Amino acid sequence: MSSPVLTRKTTGVRQIEALNAQTGPVFLAYPEALPLTPFLPPRSLARPTQMLPPMMVSRHTLWAIRDANTIGQITRAFDALPALYIADGHHRSAAASRVAASRRSANPHHTGDEPYNYFLSVIFPAHALKILDYNRVVCDLNGLSQKNWLQRSAPPIP
């Protein structure tokens, strides 16, 4: 029986390779960073560049920053952060990392600037997040006893 984790990573790798793109962003969070604070509220008060139709209960609104000086300031502020934290998407980032490693080893002229060295992400300040439980409910044990189901569902111990 294959591990669900390995299956999800392998499926992600196959999808990225087949499409030559990562279709789902990795959700990242960063700790409070004073150099980034001045950029957020003024942008979100301005007229959005794009408003996408609501998907389920979420509305996606985008603001483009086209000023090279502002982009440079934001880039330097992110470069100064000690870490970004994955809030959701660790399997997607692992799949992207596998694809990057494979393409890097197959490319004798690798420079580090190739698109496969990056993955799609969204980044939010941690103080603006409310992370909710993500619980799964099992409705049917497929004929197994609770004890057998728990044994089969447990990850293999290396």
PDB file of C-alpha atoms in Angstrom:
ATOM      1  CA  MET A   1       0.000   0.000   0.000  1.00  0.00           C
ATOM      2  CA  SER A   2       1.527   3.342  -1.021  1.00  0.00           C
ATOM      3  CA  SER A   3       1.715   6.242   1.375  1.00  0.00           C
ATOM      4  CA  PRO A   4      -0.852   9.024   0.728  1.00  0.00           C
ATOM      5  CA  VAL A   5       1.944  11.571   1.241  1.00  0.00           C
ATOM      6  CA  LEU A   6       4.169  10.004  -1.405  1.00  0.00           C
ATOM      7  CA  THR A   7       1.198   9.711  -3.751  1.00  0.00           C
ATOM      8  CA  ARG A   8       0.322  13.401  -3.353  1.00  0.00           C
ATOM      9  CA  LYS A   9       3.933  14.486  -3.990  1.00  0.00           C
ATOM     10  CA  THR A  10       4.269  12.172  -6.982  1.00  0.00           C
ATOM     11  CA  THR A  11       0.975  13.414  -8.419  1.00  0.00           C
ATOM     12  CA  GLY A  12       2.167  17.009  -7.972  1.00  0.00           C
ATOM     13  CA  VAL A  13       5.458  16.239  -9.742  1.00  0.00           C
ATOM     14  CA  ARG A  14       3.620  14.601 -12.648  1.00  0.00           C
ATOM     15  CA  GLN A  15       1.220  17.535 -12.939  1.00  0.00           C
ATOM     16  CA  ILE A  16       4.008  20.140 -12.980  1.00  0.00           C
ATOM     17  CA  GLU A  17       5.992  18.131 -15.539  1.00  0.00           C
ATOM     18  CA  ALA A  18       2.955  17.574 -17.794  1.00  0.00           C
ATOM     19  CA  LEU A  19       1.765  21.196 -17.701  1.00  0.00           C
ATOM     20  CA  ASN A  20       5.196  22.791 -17.370  1.00  0.00           C
ATOM     21  CA  ALA A  21       3.544  24.944 -14.700  1.00  0.00           C
ATOM     22  CA  GLN A  22       2.501  24.847 -11.080  1.00  0.00           C
ATOM     23  CA  THR A  23      -1.223  25.515 -10.957  1.00  0.00           C
ATOM     24  CA  GLY A  24      -1.786  25.893  -7.212  1.00  0.00           C
ATOM     25  CA  PRO A  25       0.019  28.486  -5.114  1.00  0.00           C
ATOM     26  CA  VAL A  26       1.844  27.692  -1.895  1.00  0.00           C
ATOM     27  CA  PHE A  27       0.420  29.792   0.946  1.00  0.00           C
ATOM     28  CA  LEU A  28       3.257  31.468   2.853  1.00  0.00           C
ATOM     29  CA  ALA A  29       3.251  33.680   5.931  1.00  0.00           C
ATOM     30  CA  TYR A  30       5.899  36.012   7.307  1.00  0.00           C
ATOM     31  CA  PRO A  31       6.391  37.399  10.810  1.00  0.00           C
ATOM     32  CA  GLU A  32       5.795  41.080  11.458  1.00  0.00           C
ATOM     33  CA  ALA A  33       8.253  43.013   9.298  1.00  0.00           C
ATOM     34  CA  LEU A  34       8.383  46.767   9.702  1.00  0.00           C
ATOM     35  CA  PRO A  35      10.003  47.407   6.298  1.00  0.00           C
ATOM     36  CA  LEU A  36       6.974  45.801   4.587  1.00  0.00           C
ATOM     37  CA  THR A  37       4.254  47.501   6.637  1.00  0.00           C
ATOM     38  CA  PRO A  38       4.153  50.797   4.676  1.00  0.00           C
ATOM     39  CA  PHE A  39       3.396  49.004   1.393  1.00  0.00           C
ATOM     40  CA  LEU A  40       0.292  47.075   2.386  1.00  0.00           C
ATOM     41  CA  PRO A  41      -2.531  49.412   3.501  1.00  0.00           C
ATOM     42  CA  PRO A  42      -1.981  52.104   0.834  1.00  0.00           C
ATOM     43  CA  ARG A  43      -2.084  49.486  -1.933  1.00  0.00           C
ATOM     44  CA  SER A  44      -5.229  47.811  -0.663  1.00  0.00           C
ATOM     45  CA  LEU A  45      -7.054  51.156  -0.407  1.00  0.00           C
ATOM     46  CA  ALA A  46      -6.326  51.996  -4.043  1.00  0.00           C
ATOM     47  CA  ARG A  47      -8.434  50.779  -6.948  1.00  0.00           C
ATOM     48  CA  PRO A  48      -7.596  47.113  -7.597  1.00  0.00           C
ATOM     49  CA  THR A  49      -5.917  46.056 -10.821  1.00  0.00           C
ATOM     50  CA  GLN A  50      -8.114  42.973 -11.052  1.00  0.00           C
ATOM     51  CA  MET A  51     -11.116  41.579  -9.199  1.00  0.00           C
ATOM     52  CA  LEU A  52     -11.859  37.954  -9.874  1.00  0.00           C
ATOM     53  CA  PRO A  53     -15.368  36.558  -9.470  1.00  0.00           C
ATOM     54  CA  PRO A  54     -16.065  35.017  -6.051  1.00  0.00           C
ATOM     55  CA  MET A  55     -14.930  31.410  -5.755  1.00  0.00           C
ATOM     56  CA  MET A  56     -17.127  29.728  -3.166  1.00  0.00           C
ATOM     57  CA  VAL A  57     -16.989  32.292  -0.340  1.00  0.00           C
ATOM     58  CA  SER A  58     -13.698  33.998  -1.240  1.00  0.00           C
ATOM     59  CA  ARG A  59     -13.222  37.018  -3.449  1.00  0.00           C
ATOM     60  CA  HIS A  60      -9.793  37.479  -5.020  1.00  0.00           C
ATOM     61  CA  THR A  61      -8.624  41.054  -5.501  1.00  0.00           C
ATOM     62  CA  LEU A  62      -5.229  41.940  -6.983  1.00  0.00           C
ATOM     63  CA  TRP A  63      -3.184  45.122  -6.964  1.00  0.00           C
ATOM     64  CA  ALA A  64      -0.271  45.399  -9.399  1.00  0.00           C
ATOM     65  CA  ILE A  65       2.823  47.362  -8.462  1.00  0.00           C
ATOM     66  CA  ARG A  66       4.556  48.630 -11.577  1.00  0.00           C
ATOM     67  CA  ASP A  67       6.932  51.230 -10.124  1.00  0.00           C
ATOM     68  CA  ALA A  68      10.490  49.808 -10.280  1.00  0.00           C
ATOM     69  CA  ASN A  69      11.627  51.729  -7.170  1.00  0.00           C
ATOM     70  CA  THR A  70       8.726  50.373  -5.081  1.00  0.00           C
ATOM     71  CA  ILE A  71       9.328  46.844  -6.395  1.00  0.00           C
ATOM     72  CA  GLY A  72      12.992  47.172  -5.389  1.00  0.00           C
ATOM     73  CA  GLN A  73      12.074  48.318  -1.866  1.00  0.00           C
ATOM     74  CA  ILE A  74       9.639  45.432  -1.403  1.00  0.00           C
ATOM     75  CA  THR A  75      12.171  42.941  -2.777  1.00  0.00           C
ATOM     76  CA  ARG A  76      14.847  44.159  -0.346  1.00  0.00           C
ATOM     77  CA  ALA A  77      12.375  43.973   2.556  1.00  0.00           C
ATOM     78  CA  PHE A  78      11.508  40.345   1.712  1.00  0.00           C
ATOM     79  CA  ASP A  79      15.188  39.502   1.221  1.00  0.00           C
ATOM     80  CA  ALA A  80      15.836  40.749   4.769  1.00  0.00           C
ATOM     81  CA  LEU A  81      13.245  38.426   6.334  1.00  0.00           C
ATOM     82  CA  PRO A  82      14.794  35.545   8.282  1.00  0.00           C
ATOM     83  CA  ALA A  83      12.168  33.077   7.038  1.00  0.00           C
ATOM     84  CA  LEU A  84       8.857  32.522   5.305  1.00  0.00           C
ATOM     85  CA  TYR A  85       6.561  29.888   6.782  1.00  0.00           C
ATOM     86  CA  ILE A  86       4.444  27.452   4.777  1.00  0.00           C
ATOM     87  CA  ALA A  87       0.870  27.759   6.016  1.00  0.00           C
ATOM     88  CA  ASP A  88      -0.522  25.485   3.289  1.00  0.00           C
ATOM     89  CA  GLY A  89       1.072  23.740   0.348  1.00  0.00           C
ATOM     90  CA  HIS A  90       4.034  21.788   1.665  1.00  0.00           C
ATOM     91  CA  HIS A  91       3.302  18.975  -0.805  1.00  0.00           C
ATOM     92  CA  ARG A  92       3.126  21.476  -3.692  1.00  0.00           C
ATOM     93  CA  SER A  93       6.453  23.040  -2.677  1.00  0.00           C
ATOM     94  CA  ALA A  94       8.027  19.578  -2.317  1.00  0.00           C
ATOM     95  CA  ALA A  95       6.787  18.620  -5.786  1.00  0.00           C
ATOM     96  CA  ALA A  96       8.161  21.860  -7.254  1.00  0.00           C
ATOM     97  CA  SER A  97      11.481  21.197  -5.530  1.00  0.00           C
ATOM     98  CA  ARG A  98      11.663  17.703  -7.034  1.00  0.00           C
ATOM     99  CA  VAL A  99      10.937  19.015 -10.521  1.00  0.00           C
ATOM    100  CA  ALA A 100      13.561  21.761 -10.076  1.00  0.00           C
ATOM    101  CA  ALA A 101      16.196  19.238  -8.960  1.00  0.00           C
ATOM    102  CA  SER A 102      15.438  16.975 -11.917  1.00  0.00           C
ATOM    103  CA  ARG A 103      15.554  19.815 -14.445  1.00  0.00           C
ATOM    104  CA  ARG A 104      18.675  21.294 -12.847  1.00  0.00           C
ATOM    105  CA  SER A 105      20.548  17.982 -13.181  1.00  0.00           C
ATOM    106  CA  ALA A 106      19.359  17.599 -16.809  1.00  0.00           C
ATOM    107  CA  ASN A 107      20.469  21.128 -17.773  1.00  0.00           C
ATOM    108  CA  PRO A 108      24.232  21.410 -18.375  1.00  0.00           C
ATOM    109  CA  HIS A 109      23.830  25.192 -18.805  1.00  0.00           C
ATOM    110  CA  HIS A 110      21.930  25.736 -15.542  1.00  0.00           C
ATOM    111  CA  THR A 111      22.315  29.318 -14.270  1.00  0.00           C
ATOM    112  CA  GLY A 112      19.775  29.517 -11.448  1.00  0.00           C
ATOM    113  CA  ASP A 113      17.569  31.984 -13.332  1.00  0.00           C
ATOM    114  CA  GLU A 114      15.429  29.329 -15.044  1.00  0.00           C
ATOM    115  CA  PRO A 115      11.691  29.331 -14.266  1.00  0.00           C
ATOM    116  CA  TYR A 116      11.919  25.848 -12.724  1.00  0.00           C
ATOM    117  CA  ASN A 117      13.889  27.370  -9.820  1.00  0.00           C
ATOM    118  CA  TYR A 118      10.772  29.180  -8.569  1.00  0.00           C
ATOM    119  CA  PHE A 119       7.291  28.169  -7.511  1.00  0.00           C
ATOM    120  CA  LEU A 120       3.990  29.997  -7.382  1.00  0.00           C
ATOM    121  CA  SER A 121       3.172  31.383  -3.943  1.00  0.00           C
ATOM    122  CA  VAL A 122       1.078  33.927  -2.105  1.00  0.00           C
ATOM    123  CA  ILE A 123       2.546  35.646   0.939  1.00  0.00           C
ATOM    124  CA  PHE A 124       0.631  37.239   3.816  1.00  0.00           C
ATOM    125  CA  PRO A 125       1.700  38.840   7.099  1.00  0.00           C
ATOM    126  CA  ALA A 126       1.138  36.371   9.948  1.00  0.00           C
ATOM    127  CA  HIS A 127      -0.697  38.962  12.044  1.00  0.00           C
ATOM    128  CA  ALA A 128      -3.400  39.217   9.359  1.00  0.00           C
ATOM    129  CA  LEU A 129      -4.130  35.475   9.335  1.00  0.00           C
ATOM    130  CA  LYS A 130      -6.618  33.425  11.237  1.00  0.00           C
ATOM    131  CA  ILE A 131      -5.722  29.790  10.744  1.00  0.00           C
ATOM    132  CA  LEU A 132      -8.645  27.481  11.358  1.00  0.00           C
ATOM    133  CA  ASP A 133      -8.673  23.776  12.119  1.00  0.00           C
ATOM    134  CA  TYR A 134      -8.770  21.530   9.084  1.00  0.00           C
ATOM    135  CA  ASN A 135     -10.346  18.367  10.408  1.00  0.00           C
ATOM    136  CA  ARG A 136     -11.438  15.402   8.380  1.00  0.00           C
ATOM    137  CA  VAL A 137     -14.521  13.362   9.215  1.00  0.00           C
ATOM    138  CA  VAL A 138     -14.585   9.641   8.513  1.00  0.00           C
ATOM    139  CA  CYS A 139     -18.121   8.542   7.681  1.00  0.00           C
ATOM    140  CA  ASP A 140     -17.501   4.896   6.758  1.00  0.00           C
ATOM    141  CA  LEU A 141     -14.818   2.456   7.902  1.00  0.00           C
ATOM    142  CA  ASN A 142     -15.375   0.333   4.770  1.00  0.00           C
ATOM    143  CA  GLY A 143     -16.273  -2.744   6.795  1.00  0.00           C
ATOM    144  CA  LEU A 144     -13.228  -2.542   9.077  1.00  0.00           C
ATOM    145  CA  SER A 145     -13.278  -2.439  12.845  1.00  0.00           C
ATOM    146  CA  GLN A 146     -12.142   0.841  14.386  1.00  0.00           C
ATOM    147  CA  LYS A 147      -8.894  -0.833  15.522  1.00  0.00           C
ATOM    148  CA  ASN A 148      -8.136  -2.246  12.037  1.00  0.00           C
ATOM    149  CA  TRP A 149      -9.012   1.040  10.344  1.00  0.00           C
ATOM    150  CA  LEU A 150      -6.654   2.976  12.653  1.00  0.00           C
ATOM    151  CA  GLN A 151      -3.867   0.434  12.024  1.00  0.00           C
ATOM    152  CA  ARG A 152      -4.274   0.706   8.250  1.00  0.00           C
ATOM    153  CA  SER A 153      -4.525   4.505   8.359  1.00  0.00           C
ATOM    154  CA  ALA A 154      -1.387   5.026  10.437  1.00  0.00           C
ATOM    155  CA  PRO A 155       1.675   6.157   8.513  1.00  0.00           C
ATOM    156  CA  PRO A 156       4.376   3.492   8.165  1.00  0.00           C
ATOM    157  CA  ILE A 157       7.130   3.723  10.765  1.00  0.00           C
ATOM    158  CA  PRO A 158      10.551   3.857   9.078  1.00  0.00           C
TER     159      PRO A 158
END
